[in-house]
mmCIF file with all atom_site columns, C-alpha atoms in Angstrom:
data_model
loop_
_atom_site.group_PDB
_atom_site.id
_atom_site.type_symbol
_atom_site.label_atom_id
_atom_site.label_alt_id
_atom_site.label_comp_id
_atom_site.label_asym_id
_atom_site.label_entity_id
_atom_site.label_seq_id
_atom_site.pdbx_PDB_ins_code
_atom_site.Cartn_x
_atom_site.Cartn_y
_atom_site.Cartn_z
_atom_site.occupancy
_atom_site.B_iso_or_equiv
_atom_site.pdbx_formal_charge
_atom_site.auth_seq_id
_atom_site.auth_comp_id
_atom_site.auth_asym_id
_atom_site.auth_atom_id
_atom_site.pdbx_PDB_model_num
ATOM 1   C CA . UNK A 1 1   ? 106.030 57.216 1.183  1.00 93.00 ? 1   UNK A CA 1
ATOM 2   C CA . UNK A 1 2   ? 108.565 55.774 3.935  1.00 95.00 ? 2   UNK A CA 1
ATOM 3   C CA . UNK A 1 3   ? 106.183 55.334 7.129  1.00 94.00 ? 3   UNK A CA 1
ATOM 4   C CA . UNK A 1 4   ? 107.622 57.010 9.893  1.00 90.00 ? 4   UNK A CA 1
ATOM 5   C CA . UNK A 1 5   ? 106.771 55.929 13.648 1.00 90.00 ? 5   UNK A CA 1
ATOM 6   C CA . UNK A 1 6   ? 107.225 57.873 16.854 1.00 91.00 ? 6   UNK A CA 1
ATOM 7   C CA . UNK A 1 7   ? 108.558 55.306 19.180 1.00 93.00 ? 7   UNK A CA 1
ATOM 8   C CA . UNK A 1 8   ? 109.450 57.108 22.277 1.00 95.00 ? 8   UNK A CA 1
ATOM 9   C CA . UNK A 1 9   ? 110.987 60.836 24.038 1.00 96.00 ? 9   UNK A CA 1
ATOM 10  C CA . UNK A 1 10  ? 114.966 60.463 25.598 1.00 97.00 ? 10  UNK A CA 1
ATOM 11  C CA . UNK A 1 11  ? 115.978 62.753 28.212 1.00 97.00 ? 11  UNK A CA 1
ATOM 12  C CA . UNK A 1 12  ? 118.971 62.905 29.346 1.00 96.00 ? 12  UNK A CA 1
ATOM 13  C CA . UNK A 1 13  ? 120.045 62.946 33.000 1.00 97.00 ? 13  UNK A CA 1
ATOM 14  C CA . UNK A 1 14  ? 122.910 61.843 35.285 1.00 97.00 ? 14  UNK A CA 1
ATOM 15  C CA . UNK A 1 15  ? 120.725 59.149 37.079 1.00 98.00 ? 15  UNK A CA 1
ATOM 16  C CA . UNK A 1 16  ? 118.694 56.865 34.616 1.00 98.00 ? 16  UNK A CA 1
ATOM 17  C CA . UNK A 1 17  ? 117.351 54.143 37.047 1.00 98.00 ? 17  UNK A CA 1
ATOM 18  C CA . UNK A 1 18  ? 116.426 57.283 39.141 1.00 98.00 ? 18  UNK A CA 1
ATOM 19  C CA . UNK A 1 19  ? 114.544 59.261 36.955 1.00 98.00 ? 19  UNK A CA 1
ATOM 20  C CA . UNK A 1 20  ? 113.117 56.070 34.811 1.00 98.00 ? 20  UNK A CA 1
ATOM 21  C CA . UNK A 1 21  ? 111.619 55.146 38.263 1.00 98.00 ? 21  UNK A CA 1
ATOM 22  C CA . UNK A 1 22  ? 110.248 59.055 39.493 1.00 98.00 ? 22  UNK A CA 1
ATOM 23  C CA . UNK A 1 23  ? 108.514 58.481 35.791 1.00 98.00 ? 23  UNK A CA 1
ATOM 24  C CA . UNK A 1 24  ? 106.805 54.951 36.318 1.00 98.00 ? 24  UNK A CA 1
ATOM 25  C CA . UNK A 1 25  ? 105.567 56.219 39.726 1.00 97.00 ? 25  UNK A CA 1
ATOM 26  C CA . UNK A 1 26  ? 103.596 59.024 37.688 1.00 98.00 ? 26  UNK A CA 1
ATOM 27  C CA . UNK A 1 27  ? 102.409 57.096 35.150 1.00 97.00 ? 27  UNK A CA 1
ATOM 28  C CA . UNK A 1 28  ? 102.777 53.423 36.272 1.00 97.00 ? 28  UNK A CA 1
ATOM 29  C CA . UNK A 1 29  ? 104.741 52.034 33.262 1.00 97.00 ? 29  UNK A CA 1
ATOM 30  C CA . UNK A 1 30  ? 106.669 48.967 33.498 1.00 96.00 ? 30  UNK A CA 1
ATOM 31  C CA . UNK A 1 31  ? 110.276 48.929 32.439 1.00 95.00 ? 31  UNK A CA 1
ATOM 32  C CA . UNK A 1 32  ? 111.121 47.503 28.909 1.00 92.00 ? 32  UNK A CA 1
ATOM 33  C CA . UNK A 1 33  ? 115.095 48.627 29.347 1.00 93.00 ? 33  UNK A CA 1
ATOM 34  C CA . UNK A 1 34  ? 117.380 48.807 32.112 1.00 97.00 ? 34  UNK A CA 1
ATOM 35  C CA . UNK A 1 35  ? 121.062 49.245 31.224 1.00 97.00 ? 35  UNK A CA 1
ATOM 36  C CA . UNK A 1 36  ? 122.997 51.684 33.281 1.00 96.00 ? 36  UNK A CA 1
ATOM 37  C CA . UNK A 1 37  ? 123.354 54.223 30.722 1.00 98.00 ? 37  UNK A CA 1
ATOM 38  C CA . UNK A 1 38  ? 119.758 53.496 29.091 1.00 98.00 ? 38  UNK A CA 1
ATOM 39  C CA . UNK A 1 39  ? 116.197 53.007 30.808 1.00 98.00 ? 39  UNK A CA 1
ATOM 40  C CA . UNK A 1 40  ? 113.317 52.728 29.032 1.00 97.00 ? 40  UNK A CA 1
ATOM 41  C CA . UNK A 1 41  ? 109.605 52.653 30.212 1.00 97.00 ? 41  UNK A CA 1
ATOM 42  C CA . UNK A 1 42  ? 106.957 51.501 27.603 1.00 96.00 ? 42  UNK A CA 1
ATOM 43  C CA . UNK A 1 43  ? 102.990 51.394 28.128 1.00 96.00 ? 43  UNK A CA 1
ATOM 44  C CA . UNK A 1 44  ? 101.032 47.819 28.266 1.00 93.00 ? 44  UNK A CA 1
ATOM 45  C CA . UNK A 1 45  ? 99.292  49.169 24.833 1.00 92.00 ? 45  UNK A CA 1
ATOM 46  C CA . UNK A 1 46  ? 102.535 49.436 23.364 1.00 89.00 ? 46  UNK A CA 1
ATOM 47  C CA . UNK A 1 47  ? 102.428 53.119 22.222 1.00 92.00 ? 47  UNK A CA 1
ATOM 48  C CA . UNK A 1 48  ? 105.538 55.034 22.151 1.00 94.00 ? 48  UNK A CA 1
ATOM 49  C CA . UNK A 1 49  ? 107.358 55.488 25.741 1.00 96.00 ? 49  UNK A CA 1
ATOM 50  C CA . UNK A 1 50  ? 109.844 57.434 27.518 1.00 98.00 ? 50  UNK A CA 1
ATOM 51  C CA . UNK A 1 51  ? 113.579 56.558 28.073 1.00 98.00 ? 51  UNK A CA 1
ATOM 52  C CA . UNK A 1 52  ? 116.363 57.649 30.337 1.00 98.00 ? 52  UNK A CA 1
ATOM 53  C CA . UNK A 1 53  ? 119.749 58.088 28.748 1.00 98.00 ? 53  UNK A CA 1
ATOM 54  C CA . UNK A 1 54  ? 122.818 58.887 30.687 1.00 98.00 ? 54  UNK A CA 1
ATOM 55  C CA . UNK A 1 55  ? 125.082 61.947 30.694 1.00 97.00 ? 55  UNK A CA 1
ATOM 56  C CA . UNK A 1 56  ? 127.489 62.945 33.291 1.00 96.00 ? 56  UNK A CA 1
ATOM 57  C CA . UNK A 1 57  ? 127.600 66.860 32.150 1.00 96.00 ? 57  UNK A CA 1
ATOM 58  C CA . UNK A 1 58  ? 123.299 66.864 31.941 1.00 94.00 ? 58  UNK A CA 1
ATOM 59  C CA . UNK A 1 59  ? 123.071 70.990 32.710 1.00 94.00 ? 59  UNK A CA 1
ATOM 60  C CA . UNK A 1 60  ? 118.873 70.872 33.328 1.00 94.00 ? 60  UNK A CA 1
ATOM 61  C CA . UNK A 1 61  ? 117.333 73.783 31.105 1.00 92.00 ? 61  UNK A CA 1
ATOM 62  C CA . UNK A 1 62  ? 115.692 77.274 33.097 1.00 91.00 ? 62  UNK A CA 1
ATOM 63  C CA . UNK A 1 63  ? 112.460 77.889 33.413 1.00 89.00 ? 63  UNK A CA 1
ATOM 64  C CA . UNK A 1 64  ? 111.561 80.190 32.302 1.00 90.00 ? 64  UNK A CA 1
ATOM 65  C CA . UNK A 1 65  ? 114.602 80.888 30.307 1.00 89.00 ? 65  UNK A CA 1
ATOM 66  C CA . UNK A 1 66  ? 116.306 84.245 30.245 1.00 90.00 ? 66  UNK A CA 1
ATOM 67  C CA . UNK A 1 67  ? 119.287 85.434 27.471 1.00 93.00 ? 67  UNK A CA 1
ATOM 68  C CA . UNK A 1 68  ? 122.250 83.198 28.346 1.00 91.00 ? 68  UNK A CA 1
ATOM 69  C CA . UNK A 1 69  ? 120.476 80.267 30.449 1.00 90.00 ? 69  UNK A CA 1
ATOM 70  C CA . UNK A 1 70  ? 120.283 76.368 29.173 1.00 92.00 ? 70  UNK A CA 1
ATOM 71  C CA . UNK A 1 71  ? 116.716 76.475 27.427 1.00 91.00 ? 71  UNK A CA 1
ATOM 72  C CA . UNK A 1 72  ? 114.783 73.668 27.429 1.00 86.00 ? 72  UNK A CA 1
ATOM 73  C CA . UNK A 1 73  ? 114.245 71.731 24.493 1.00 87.00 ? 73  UNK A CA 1
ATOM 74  C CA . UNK A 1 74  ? 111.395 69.764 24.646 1.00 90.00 ? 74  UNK A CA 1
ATOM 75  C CA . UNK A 1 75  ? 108.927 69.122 27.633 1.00 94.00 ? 75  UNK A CA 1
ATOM 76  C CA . UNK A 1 76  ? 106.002 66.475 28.206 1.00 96.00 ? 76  UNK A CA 1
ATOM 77  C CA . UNK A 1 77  ? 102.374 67.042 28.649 1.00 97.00 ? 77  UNK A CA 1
ATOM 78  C CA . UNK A 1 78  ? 100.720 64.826 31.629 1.00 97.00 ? 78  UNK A CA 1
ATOM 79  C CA . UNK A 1 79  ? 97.157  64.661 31.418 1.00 97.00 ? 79  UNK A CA 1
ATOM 80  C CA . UNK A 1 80  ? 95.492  64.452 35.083 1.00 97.00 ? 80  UNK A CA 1
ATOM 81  C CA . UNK A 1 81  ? 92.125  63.855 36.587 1.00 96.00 ? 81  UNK A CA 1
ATOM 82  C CA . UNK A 1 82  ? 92.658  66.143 39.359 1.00 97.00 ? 82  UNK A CA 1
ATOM 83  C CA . UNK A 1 83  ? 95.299  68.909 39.401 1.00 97.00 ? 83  UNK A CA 1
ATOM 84  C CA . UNK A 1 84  ? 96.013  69.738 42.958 1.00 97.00 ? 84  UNK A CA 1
ATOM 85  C CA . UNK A 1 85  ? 96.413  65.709 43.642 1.00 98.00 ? 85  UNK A CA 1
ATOM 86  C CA . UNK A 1 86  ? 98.856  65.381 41.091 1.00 98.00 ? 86  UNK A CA 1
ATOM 87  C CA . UNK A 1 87  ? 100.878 67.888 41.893 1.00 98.00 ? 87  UNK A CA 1
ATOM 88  C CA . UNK A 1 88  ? 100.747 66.789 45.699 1.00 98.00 ? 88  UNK A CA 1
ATOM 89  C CA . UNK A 1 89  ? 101.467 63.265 43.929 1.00 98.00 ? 89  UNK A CA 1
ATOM 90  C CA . UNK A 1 90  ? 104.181 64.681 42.122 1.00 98.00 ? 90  UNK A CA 1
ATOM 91  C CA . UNK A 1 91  ? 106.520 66.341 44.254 1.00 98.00 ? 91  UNK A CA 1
ATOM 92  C CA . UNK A 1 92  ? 106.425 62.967 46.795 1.00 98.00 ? 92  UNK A CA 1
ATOM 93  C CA . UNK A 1 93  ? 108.155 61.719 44.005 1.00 98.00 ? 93  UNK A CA 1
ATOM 94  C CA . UNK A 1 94  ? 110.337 63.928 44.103 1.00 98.00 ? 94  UNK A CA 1
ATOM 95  C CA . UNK A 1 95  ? 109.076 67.004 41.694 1.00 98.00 ? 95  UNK A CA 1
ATOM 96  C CA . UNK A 1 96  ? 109.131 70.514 42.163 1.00 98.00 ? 96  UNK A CA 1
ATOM 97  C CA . UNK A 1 97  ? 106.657 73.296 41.297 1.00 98.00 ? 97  UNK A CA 1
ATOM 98  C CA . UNK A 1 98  ? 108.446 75.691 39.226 1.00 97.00 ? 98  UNK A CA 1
ATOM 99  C CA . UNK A 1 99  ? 108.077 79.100 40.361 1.00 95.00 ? 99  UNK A CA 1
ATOM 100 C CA . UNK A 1 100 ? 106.366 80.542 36.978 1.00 95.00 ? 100 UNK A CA 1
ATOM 101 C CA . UNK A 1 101 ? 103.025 79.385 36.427 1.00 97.00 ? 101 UNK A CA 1
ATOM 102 C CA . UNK A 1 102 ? 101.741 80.653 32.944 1.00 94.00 ? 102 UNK A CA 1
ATOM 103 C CA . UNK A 1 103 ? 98.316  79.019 33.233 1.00 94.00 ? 103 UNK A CA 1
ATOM 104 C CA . UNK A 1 104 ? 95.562  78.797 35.847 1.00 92.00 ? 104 UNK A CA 1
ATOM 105 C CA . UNK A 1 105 ? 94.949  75.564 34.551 1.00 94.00 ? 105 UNK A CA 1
ATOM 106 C CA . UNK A 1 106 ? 98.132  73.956 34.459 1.00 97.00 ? 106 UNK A CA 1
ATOM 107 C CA . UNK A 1 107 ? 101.094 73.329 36.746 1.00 98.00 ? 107 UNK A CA 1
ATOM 108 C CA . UNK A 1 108 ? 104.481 73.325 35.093 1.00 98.00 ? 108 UNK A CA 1
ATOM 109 C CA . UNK A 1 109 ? 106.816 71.347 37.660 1.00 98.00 ? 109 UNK A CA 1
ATOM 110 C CA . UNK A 1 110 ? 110.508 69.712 37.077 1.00 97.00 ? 110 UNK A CA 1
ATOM 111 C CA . UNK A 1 111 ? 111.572 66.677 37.399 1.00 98.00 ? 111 UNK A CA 1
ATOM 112 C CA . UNK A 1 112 ? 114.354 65.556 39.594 1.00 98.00 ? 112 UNK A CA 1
ATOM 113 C CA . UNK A 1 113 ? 116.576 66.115 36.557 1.00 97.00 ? 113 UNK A CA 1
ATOM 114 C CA . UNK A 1 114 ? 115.431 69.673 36.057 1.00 96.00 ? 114 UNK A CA 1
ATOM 115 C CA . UNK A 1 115 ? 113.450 68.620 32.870 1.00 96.00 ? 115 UNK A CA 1
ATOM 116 C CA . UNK A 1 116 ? 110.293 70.764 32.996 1.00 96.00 ? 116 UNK A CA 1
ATOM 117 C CA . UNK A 1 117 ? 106.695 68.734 32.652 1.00 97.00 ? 117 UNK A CA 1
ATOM 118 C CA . UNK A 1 118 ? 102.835 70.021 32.253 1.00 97.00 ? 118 UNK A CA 1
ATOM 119 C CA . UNK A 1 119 ? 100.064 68.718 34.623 1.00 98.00 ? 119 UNK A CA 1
ATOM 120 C CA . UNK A 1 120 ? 96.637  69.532 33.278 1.00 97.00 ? 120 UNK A CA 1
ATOM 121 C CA . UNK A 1 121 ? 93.228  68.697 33.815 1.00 95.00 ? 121 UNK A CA 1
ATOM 122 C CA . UNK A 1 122 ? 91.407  68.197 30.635 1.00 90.00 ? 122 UNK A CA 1
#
């Protein structure tokens, strides 16, 4: 059987140095790329990592969606040891709290590119 290795998510975005860089202050990744259509960050063990590829007409997805609006696609899971911190953390980079919370235990915020993202405390 072919082996078949997860190397890394893309989201697209109109800015990505800018949103490659709200990402590494979250999870303190180094670079790997930086191009300006194509940023990548990558984690010291080498697993996969997230990059940032450009696209003037990026429409960010609605949360939650109703008929009609972008949906989103995909969004990321960011484990944290303590949820109100993070969040606090979070939006100093430049994150917002999205105004639907499904989960008492979660916080579903947006990145400066609109892309939604999970905080949770295991």
């Amino acid at each position: 059987m072919t082996r078949f290795l997860l190397t890394g998510t893309v989201l697209d975005t109109p800015d990505p140095k800018g949103l490659a860089l709200f990402y590494q202050r979250l999870l303190g990744w180094p670079l790997a790329d930086d191009e300006p259509e194509w940023v990548t960050l990558r984690p010291a063990d080498g697993g996969a990592g997230l990059s940032f590829q450009y696209e003037a007409d990026h429409v960010p997805p609605v949360w939650p969606a109703s008929d009609g609006d972008p949906r989103m696609q995909l969004h990321l899971d960011i484990e944290v040891d303590d949820l109100a911190a993070a969040v606090e953390e979070a939006v100093a980079a430049g994150a917002r709290v999205a105004e639907f919370q499904p989960q008492d235990d979660v916080r579903v915020c947006l990145d400066p590119a609109g892309h939604p993202f999970c905080l949770w405390v295991r």
